[in-house]
PDB file of C-alpha atoms and ligand atoms in Angstrom:
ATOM      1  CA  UNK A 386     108.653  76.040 -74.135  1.00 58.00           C
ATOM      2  CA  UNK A 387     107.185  75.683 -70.995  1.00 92.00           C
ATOM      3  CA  UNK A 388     105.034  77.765 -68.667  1.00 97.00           C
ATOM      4  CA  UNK A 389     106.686  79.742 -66.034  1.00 98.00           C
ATOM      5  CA  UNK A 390     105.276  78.186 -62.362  1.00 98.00           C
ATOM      6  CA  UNK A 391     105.206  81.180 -59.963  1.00 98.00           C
ATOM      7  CA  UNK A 392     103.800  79.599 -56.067  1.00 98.00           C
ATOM      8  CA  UNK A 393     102.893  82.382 -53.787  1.00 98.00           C
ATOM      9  CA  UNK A 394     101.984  82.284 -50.452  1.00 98.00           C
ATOM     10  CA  UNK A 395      98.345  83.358 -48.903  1.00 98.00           C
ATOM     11  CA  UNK A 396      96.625  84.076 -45.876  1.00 98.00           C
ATOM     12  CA  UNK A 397      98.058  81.219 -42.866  1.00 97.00           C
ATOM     13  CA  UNK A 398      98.701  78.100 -44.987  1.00 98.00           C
ATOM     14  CA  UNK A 399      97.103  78.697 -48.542  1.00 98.00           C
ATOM     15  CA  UNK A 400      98.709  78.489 -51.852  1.00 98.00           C
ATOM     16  CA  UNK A 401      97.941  80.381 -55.228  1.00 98.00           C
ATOM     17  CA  UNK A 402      99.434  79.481 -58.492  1.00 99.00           C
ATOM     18  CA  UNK A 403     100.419  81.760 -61.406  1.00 98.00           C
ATOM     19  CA  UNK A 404     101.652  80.006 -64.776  1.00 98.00           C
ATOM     20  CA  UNK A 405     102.776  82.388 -67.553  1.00 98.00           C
ATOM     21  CA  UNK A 406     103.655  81.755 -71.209  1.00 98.00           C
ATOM     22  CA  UNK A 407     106.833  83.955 -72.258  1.00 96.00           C
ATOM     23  CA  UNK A 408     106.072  83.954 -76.147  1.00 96.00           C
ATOM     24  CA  UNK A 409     102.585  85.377 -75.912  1.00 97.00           C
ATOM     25  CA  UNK A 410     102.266  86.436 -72.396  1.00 97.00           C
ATOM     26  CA  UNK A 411      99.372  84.398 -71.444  1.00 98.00           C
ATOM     27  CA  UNK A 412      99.332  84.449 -67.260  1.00 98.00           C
ATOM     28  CA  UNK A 413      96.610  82.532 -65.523  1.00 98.00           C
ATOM     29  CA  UNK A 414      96.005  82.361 -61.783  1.00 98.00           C
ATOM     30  CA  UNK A 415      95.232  79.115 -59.924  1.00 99.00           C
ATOM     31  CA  UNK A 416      93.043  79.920 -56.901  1.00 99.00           C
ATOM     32  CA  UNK A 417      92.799  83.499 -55.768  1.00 98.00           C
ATOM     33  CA  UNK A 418      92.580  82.700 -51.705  1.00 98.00           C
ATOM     34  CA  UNK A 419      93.661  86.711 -51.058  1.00 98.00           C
ATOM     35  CA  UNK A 420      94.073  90.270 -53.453  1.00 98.00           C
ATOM     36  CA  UNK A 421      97.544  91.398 -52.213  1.00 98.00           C
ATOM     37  CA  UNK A 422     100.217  88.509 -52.539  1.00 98.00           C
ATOM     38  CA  UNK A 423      98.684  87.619 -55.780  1.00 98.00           C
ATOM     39  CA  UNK A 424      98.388  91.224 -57.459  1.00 98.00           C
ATOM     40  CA  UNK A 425     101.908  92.223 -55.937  1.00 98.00           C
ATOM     41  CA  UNK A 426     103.661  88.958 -57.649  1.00 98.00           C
ATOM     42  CA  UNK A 427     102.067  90.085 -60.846  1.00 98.00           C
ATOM     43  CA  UNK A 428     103.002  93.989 -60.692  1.00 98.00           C
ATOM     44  CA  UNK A 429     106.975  92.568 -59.703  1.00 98.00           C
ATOM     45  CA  UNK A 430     106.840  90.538 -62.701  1.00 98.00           C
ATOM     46  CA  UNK A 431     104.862  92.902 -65.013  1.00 98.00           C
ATOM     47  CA  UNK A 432     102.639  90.149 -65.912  1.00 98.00           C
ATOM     48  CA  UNK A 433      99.417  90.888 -67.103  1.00 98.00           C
ATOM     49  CA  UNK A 434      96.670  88.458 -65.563  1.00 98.00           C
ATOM     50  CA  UNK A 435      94.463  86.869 -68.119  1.00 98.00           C
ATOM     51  CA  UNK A 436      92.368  83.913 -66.711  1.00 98.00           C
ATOM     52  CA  UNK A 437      91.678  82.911 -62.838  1.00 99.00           C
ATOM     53  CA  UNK A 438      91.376  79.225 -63.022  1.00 99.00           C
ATOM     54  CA  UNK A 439      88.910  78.287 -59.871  1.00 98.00           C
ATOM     55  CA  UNK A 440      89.477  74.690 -57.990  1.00 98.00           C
ATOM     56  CA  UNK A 441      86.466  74.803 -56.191  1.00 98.00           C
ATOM     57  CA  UNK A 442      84.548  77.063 -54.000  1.00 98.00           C
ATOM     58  CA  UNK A 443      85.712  77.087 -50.922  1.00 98.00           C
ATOM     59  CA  UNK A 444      86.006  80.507 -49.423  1.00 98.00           C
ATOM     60  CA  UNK A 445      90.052  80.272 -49.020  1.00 98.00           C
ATOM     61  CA  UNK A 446      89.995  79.655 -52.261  1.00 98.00           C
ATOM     62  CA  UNK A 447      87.773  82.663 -54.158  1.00 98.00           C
ATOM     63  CA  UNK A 448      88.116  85.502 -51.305  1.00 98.00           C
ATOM     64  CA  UNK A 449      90.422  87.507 -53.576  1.00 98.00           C
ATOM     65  CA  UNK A 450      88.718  87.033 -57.246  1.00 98.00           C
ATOM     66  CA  UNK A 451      86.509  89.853 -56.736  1.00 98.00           C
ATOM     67  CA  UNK A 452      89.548  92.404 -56.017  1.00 98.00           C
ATOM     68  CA  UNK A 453      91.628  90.885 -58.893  1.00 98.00           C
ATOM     69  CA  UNK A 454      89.376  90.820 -61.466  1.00 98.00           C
ATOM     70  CA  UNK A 455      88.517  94.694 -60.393  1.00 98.00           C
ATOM     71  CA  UNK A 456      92.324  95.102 -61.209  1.00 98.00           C
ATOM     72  CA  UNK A 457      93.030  92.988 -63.977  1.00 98.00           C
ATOM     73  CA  UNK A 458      89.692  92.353 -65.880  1.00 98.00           C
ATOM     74  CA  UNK A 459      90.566  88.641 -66.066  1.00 98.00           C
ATOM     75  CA  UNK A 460      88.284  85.905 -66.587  1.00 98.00           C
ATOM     76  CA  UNK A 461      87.031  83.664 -64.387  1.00 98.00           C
ATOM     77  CA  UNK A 462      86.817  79.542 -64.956  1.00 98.00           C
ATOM     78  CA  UNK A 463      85.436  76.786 -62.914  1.00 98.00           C
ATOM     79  CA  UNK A 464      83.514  74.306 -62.413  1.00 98.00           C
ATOM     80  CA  UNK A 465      80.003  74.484 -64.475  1.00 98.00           C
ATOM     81  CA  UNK A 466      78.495  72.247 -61.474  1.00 97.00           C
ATOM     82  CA  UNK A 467      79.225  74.948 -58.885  1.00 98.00           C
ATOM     83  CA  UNK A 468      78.555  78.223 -60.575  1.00 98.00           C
ATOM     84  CA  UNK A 469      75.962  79.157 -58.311  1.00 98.00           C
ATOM     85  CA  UNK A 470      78.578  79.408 -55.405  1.00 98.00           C
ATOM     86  CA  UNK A 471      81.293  80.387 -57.201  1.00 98.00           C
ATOM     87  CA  UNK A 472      82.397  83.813 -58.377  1.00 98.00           C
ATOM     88  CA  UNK A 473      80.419  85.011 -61.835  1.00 98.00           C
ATOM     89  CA  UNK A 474      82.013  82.416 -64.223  1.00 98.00           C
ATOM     90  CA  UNK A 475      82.941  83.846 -67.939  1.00 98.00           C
ATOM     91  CA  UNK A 476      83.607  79.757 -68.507  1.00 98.00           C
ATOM     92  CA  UNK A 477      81.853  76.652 -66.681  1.00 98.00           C
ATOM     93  CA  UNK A 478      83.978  74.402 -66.977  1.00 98.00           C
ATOM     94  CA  UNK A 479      82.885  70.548 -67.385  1.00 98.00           C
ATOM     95  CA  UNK A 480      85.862  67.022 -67.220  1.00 98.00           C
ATOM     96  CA  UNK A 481      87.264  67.337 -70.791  1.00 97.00           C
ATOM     97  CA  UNK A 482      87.417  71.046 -71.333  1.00 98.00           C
ATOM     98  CA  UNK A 483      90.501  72.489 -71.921  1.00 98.00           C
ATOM     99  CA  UNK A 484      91.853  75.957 -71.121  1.00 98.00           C
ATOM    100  CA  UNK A 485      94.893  77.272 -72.982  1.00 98.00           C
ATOM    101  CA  UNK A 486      97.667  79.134 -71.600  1.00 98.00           C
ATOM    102  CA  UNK A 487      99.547  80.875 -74.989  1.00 95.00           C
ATOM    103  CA  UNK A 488     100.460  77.650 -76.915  1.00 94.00           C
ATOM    104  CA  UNK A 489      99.348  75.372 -74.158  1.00 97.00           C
ATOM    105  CA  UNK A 490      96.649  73.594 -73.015  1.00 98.00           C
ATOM    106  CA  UNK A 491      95.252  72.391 -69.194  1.00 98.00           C
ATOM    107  CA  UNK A 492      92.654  69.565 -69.175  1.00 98.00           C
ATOM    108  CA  UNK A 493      89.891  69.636 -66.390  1.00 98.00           C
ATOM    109  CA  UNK A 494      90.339  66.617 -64.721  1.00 98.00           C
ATOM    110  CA  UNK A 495      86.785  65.956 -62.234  1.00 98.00           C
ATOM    111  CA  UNK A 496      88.369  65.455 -58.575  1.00 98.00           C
ATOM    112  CA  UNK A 497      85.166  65.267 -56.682  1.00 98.00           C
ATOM    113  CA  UNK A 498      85.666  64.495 -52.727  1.00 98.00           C
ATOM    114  CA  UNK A 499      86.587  67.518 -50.651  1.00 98.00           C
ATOM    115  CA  UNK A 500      83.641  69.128 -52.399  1.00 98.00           C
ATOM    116  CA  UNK A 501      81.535  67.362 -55.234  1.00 97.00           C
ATOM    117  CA  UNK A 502      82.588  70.324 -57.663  1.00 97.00           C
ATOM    118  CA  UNK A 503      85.869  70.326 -56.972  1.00 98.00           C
ATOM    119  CA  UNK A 504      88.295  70.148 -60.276  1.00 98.00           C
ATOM    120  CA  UNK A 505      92.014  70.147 -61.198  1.00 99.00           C
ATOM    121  CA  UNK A 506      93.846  71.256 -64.326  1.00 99.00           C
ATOM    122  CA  UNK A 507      96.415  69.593 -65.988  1.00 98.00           C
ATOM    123  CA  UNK A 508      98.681  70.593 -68.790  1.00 98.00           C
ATOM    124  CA  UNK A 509     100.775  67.786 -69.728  1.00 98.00           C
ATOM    125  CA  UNK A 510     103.396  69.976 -71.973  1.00 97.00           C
ATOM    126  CA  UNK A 511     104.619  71.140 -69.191  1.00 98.00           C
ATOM    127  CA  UNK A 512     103.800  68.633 -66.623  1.00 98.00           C
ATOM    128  CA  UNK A 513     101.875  70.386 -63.986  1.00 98.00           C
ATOM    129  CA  UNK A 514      98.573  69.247 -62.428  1.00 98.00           C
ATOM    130  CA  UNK A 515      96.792  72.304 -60.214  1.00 99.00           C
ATOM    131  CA  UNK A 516      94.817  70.026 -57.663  1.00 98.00           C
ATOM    132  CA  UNK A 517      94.039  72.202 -54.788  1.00 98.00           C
ATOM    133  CA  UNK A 518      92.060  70.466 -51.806  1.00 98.00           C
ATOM    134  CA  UNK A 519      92.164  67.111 -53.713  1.00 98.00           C
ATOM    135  CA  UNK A 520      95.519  65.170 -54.177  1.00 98.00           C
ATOM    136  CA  UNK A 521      97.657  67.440 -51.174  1.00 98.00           C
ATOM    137  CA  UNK A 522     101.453  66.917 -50.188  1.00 98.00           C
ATOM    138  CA  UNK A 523     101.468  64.063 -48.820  1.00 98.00           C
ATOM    139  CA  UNK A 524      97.640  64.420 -48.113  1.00 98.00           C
ATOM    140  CA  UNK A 525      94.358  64.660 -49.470  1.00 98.00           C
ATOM    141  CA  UNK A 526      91.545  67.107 -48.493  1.00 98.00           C
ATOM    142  CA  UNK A 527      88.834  66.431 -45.468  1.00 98.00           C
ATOM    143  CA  UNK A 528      85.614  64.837 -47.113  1.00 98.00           C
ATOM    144  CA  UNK A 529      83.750  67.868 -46.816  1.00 98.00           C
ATOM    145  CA  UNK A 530      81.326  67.030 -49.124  1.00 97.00           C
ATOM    146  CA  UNK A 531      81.838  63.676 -51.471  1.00 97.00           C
ATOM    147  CA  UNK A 532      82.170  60.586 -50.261  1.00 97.00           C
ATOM    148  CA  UNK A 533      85.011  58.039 -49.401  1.00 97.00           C
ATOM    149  CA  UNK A 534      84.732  56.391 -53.147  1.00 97.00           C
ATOM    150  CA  UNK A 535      84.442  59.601 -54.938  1.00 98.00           C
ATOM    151  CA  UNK A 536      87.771  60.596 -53.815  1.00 98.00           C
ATOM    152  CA  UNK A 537      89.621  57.383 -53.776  1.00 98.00           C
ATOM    153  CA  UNK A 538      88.392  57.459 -57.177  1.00 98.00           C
ATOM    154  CA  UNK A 539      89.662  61.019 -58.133  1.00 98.00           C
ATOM    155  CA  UNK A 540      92.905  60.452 -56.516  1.00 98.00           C
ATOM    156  CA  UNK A 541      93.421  56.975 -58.506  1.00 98.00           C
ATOM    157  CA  UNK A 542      92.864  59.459 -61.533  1.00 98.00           C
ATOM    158  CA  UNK A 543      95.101  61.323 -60.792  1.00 98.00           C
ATOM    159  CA  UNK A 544      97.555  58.706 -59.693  1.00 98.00           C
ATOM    160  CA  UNK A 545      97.525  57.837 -63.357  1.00 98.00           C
ATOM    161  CA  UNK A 546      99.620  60.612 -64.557  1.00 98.00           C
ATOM    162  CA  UNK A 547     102.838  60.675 -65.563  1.00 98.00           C
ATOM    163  CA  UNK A 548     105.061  60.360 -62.927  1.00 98.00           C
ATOM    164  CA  UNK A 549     106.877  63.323 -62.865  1.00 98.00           C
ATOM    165  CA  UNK A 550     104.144  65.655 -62.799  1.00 98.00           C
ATOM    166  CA  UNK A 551     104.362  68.790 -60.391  1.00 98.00           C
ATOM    167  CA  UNK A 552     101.551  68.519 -58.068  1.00 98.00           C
ATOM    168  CA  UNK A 553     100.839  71.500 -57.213  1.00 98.00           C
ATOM    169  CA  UNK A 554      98.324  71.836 -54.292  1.00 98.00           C
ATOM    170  CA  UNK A 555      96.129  74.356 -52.230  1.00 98.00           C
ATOM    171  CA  UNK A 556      98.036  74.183 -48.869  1.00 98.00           C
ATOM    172  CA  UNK A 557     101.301  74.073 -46.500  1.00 98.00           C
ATOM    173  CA  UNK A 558      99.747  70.827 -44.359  1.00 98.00           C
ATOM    174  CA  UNK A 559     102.885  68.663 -45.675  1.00 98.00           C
ATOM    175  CA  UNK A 560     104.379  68.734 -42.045  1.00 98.00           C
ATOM    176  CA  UNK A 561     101.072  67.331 -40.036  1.00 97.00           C
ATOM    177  CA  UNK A 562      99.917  65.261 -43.200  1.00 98.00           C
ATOM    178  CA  UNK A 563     103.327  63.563 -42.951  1.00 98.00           C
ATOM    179  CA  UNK A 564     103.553  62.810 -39.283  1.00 98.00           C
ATOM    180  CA  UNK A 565     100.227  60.774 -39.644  1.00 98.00           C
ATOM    181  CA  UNK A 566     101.672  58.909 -42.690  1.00 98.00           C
ATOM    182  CA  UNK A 567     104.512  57.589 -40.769  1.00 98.00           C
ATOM    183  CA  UNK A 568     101.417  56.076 -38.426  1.00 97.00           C
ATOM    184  CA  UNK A 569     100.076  53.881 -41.265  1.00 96.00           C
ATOM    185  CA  UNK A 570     103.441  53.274 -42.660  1.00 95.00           C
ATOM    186  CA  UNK A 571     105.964  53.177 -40.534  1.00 94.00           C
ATOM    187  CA  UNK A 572     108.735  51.264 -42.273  1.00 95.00           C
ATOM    188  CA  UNK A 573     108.706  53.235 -45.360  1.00 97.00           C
ATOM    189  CA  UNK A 574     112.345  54.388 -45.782  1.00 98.00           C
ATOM    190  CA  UNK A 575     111.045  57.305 -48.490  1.00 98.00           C
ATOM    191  CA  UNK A 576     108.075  58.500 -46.151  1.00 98.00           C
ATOM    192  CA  UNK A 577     111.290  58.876 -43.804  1.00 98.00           C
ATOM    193  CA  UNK A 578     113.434  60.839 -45.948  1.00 98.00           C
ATOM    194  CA  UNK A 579     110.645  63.366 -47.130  1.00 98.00           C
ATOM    195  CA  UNK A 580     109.850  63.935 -43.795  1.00 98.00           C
ATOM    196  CA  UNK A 581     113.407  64.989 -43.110  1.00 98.00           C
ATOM    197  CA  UNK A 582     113.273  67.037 -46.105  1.00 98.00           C
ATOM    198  CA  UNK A 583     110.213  68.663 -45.368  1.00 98.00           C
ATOM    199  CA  UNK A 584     111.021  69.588 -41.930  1.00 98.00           C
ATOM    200  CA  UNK A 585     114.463  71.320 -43.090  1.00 98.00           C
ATOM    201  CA  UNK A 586     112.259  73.465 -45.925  1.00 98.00           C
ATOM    202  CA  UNK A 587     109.649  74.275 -43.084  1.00 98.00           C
ATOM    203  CA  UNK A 588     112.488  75.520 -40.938  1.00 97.00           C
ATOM    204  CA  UNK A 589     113.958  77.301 -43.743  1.00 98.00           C
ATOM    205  CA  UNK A 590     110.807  78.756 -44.918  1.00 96.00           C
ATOM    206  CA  UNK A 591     110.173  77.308 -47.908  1.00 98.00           C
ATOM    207  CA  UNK A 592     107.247  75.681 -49.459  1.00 98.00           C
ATOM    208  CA  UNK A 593     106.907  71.999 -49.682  1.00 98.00           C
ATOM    209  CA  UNK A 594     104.882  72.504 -52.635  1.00 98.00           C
ATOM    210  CA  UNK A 595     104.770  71.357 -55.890  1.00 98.00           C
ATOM    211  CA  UNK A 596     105.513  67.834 -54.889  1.00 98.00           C
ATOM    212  CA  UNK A 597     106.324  65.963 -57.397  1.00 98.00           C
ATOM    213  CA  UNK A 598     103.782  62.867 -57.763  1.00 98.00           C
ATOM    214  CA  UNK A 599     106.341  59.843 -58.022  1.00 98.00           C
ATOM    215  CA  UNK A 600     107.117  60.883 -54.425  1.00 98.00           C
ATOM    216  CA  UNK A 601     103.576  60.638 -53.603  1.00 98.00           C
ATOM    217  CA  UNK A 602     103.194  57.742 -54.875  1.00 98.00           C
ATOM    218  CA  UNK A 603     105.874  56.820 -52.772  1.00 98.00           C
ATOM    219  CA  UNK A 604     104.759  58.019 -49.901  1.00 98.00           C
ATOM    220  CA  UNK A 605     101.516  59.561 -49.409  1.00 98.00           C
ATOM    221  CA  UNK A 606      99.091  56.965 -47.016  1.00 98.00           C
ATOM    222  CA  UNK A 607      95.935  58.413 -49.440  1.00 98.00           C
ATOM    223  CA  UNK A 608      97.459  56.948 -52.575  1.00 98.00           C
ATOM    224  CA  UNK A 609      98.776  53.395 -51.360  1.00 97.00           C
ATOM    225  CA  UNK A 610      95.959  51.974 -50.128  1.00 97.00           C
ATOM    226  CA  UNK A 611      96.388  49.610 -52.435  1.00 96.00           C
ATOM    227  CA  UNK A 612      98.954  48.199 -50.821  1.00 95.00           C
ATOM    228  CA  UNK A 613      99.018  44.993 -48.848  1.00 95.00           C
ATOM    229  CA  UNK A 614     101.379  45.993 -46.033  1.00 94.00           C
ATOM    230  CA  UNK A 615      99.269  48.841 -45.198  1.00 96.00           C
ATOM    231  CA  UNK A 616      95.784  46.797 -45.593  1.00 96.00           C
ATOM    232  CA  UNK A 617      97.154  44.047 -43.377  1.00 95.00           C
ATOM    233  CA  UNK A 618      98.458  46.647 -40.913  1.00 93.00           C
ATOM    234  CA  UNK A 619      95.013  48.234 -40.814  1.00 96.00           C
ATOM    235  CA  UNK A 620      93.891  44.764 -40.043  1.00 95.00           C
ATOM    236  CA  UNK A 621      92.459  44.970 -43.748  1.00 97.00           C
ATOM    237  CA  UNK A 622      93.754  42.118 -45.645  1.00 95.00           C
ATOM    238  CA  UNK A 623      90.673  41.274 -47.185  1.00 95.00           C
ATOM    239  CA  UNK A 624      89.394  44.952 -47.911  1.00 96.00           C
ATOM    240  CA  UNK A 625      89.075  46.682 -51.085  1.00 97.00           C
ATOM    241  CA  UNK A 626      91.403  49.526 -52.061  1.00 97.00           C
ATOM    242  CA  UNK A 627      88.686  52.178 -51.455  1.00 97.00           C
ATOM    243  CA  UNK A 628      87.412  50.536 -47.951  1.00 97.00           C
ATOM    244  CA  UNK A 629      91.122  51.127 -46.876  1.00 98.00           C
ATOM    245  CA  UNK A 630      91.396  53.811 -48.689  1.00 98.00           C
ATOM    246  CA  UNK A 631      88.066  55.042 -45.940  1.00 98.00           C
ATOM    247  CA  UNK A 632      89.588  53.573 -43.093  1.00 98.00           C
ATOM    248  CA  UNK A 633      93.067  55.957 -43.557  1.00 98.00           C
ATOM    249  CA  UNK A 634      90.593  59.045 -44.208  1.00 98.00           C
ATOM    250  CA  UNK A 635      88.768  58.578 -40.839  1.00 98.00           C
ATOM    251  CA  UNK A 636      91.746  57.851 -38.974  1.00 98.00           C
ATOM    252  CA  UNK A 637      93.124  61.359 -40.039  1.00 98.00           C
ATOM    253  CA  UNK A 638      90.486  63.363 -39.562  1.00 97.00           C
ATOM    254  CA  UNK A 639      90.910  61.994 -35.621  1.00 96.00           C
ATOM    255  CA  UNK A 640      94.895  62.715 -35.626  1.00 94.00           C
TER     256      UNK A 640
HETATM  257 ZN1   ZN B2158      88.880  73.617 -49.680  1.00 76.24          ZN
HETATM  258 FE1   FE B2159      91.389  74.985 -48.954  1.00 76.24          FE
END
């Protein structure tokens, strides 16, 4: 059986996460950016909220924990590192922990970059990774706080997973992220055809998230710079992955 992914919506371009386990109920929250989406998708559904599962502590990402726990007496997980900026914690949370879900389980995965506490949660039965501000659609987060390494090196963790894995990530930036991969690689034909794609959900309305993480592999600048067409376009032949990997980060954060 596998969880039930619900994405919903918050504040201008944020995105919470509820999975729910039919046989026992379990529901956990991913990020709790605002009260009202969140507490509304779980009074449609009648879905009783158990856990809050925290990223990192950023305030679009904690606003609304206060309000839901008032309403739902759930608990509240993160990272052990940040608990002094994060909400009260019931759990700190360390790489290797798991958190269960009814009959399944999430693994905290250490994503450090966008903040040094920053963590994602991944539950391989049903192959979903929770990664917020670190691995984004077709993106990564602004290095807020870690450096260039620390998040190449998080993102080549989580490049490791299986393929088909739901990324599911903290915000609708798909469009813009997109645009500035087709600047680094022009000639991919998939970066092409997910732009297409993304542009006819934006126009539609509909997320672009989860992304499924064989099409960012595919396609998402952050995760191939590895690659020797994009190092030697960067005039990088000779760089390591993570130099070009520092080199792509800059040149966004100037797009
Ligand atoms: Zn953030
Ligand atoms: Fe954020």
């Amino acid at each position: 059986m596998s969880l039930t992914l619900v994405t919903i919506p918050c504040l201008k371009d944020n995105y919470a996460y509820l999975i729910h386990d039919e046989a026992s109920g379990d529901t956990a929250l991913i990020d709790a950016p605002e009260p009202a989406p969140i507490l509304a998708e779980l009074n449609a559904r009648g879905w009783t909220l158990d856990q809050i599962l925290l990223t990192h502590h950023h305030w679009d990402h904690i606003d609304g924990v206060a309000t839901i726990v008032e309403a739902t007496s759930a608990a509240i997980l993160g990272a052990e590192a940040d608990a002094h900026r994060l909400p009260p914690l019931t759990r700190g949370l360390i790489e290797g922990d798991v958190v269960q879900i009814g009959g399944e389980y999430g693994h905290v995965i250490d994503v450090p970059g966008h903040t040094v506490g920053h963590i994602a949660f991944y539950f391989p039965d049903s192959g979903l990774a929770f990664t917020a501000d670190s691995l984004m659609a077709g993106g990564c987060g602004r290095l807020f706080e870690g450096t260039p390494d620390q998040m190449w090196h998080s993102l080549c963790k989580l490049a490791q997973l299986p393929p088909e894995t739901l990324i599911c990530s903290g915000h609708e930036y798909t469009a813009s992220n997109l645009r500035f991969a087709a600047t680094i690689d022009p000639d991919n034909a998939a970066l092409q055809a997910r732009i297409t794609r993304v542009t006819a959900a934006r126009a539609a309305g509909r997320p672009t998230v989860p992304s499924r993480l064989s099409g960012e592999l595919a396609t998402n600048p952050f995760l191939r710079a590895h690659n020797p067409y994009i190092k030697t376009a960067l005039g990088l032949a000779t760089a390591s992955d993570a130099e070009t990997f520092a080199k792509i980060r800059a040149l966004k954060d100037k797009f």
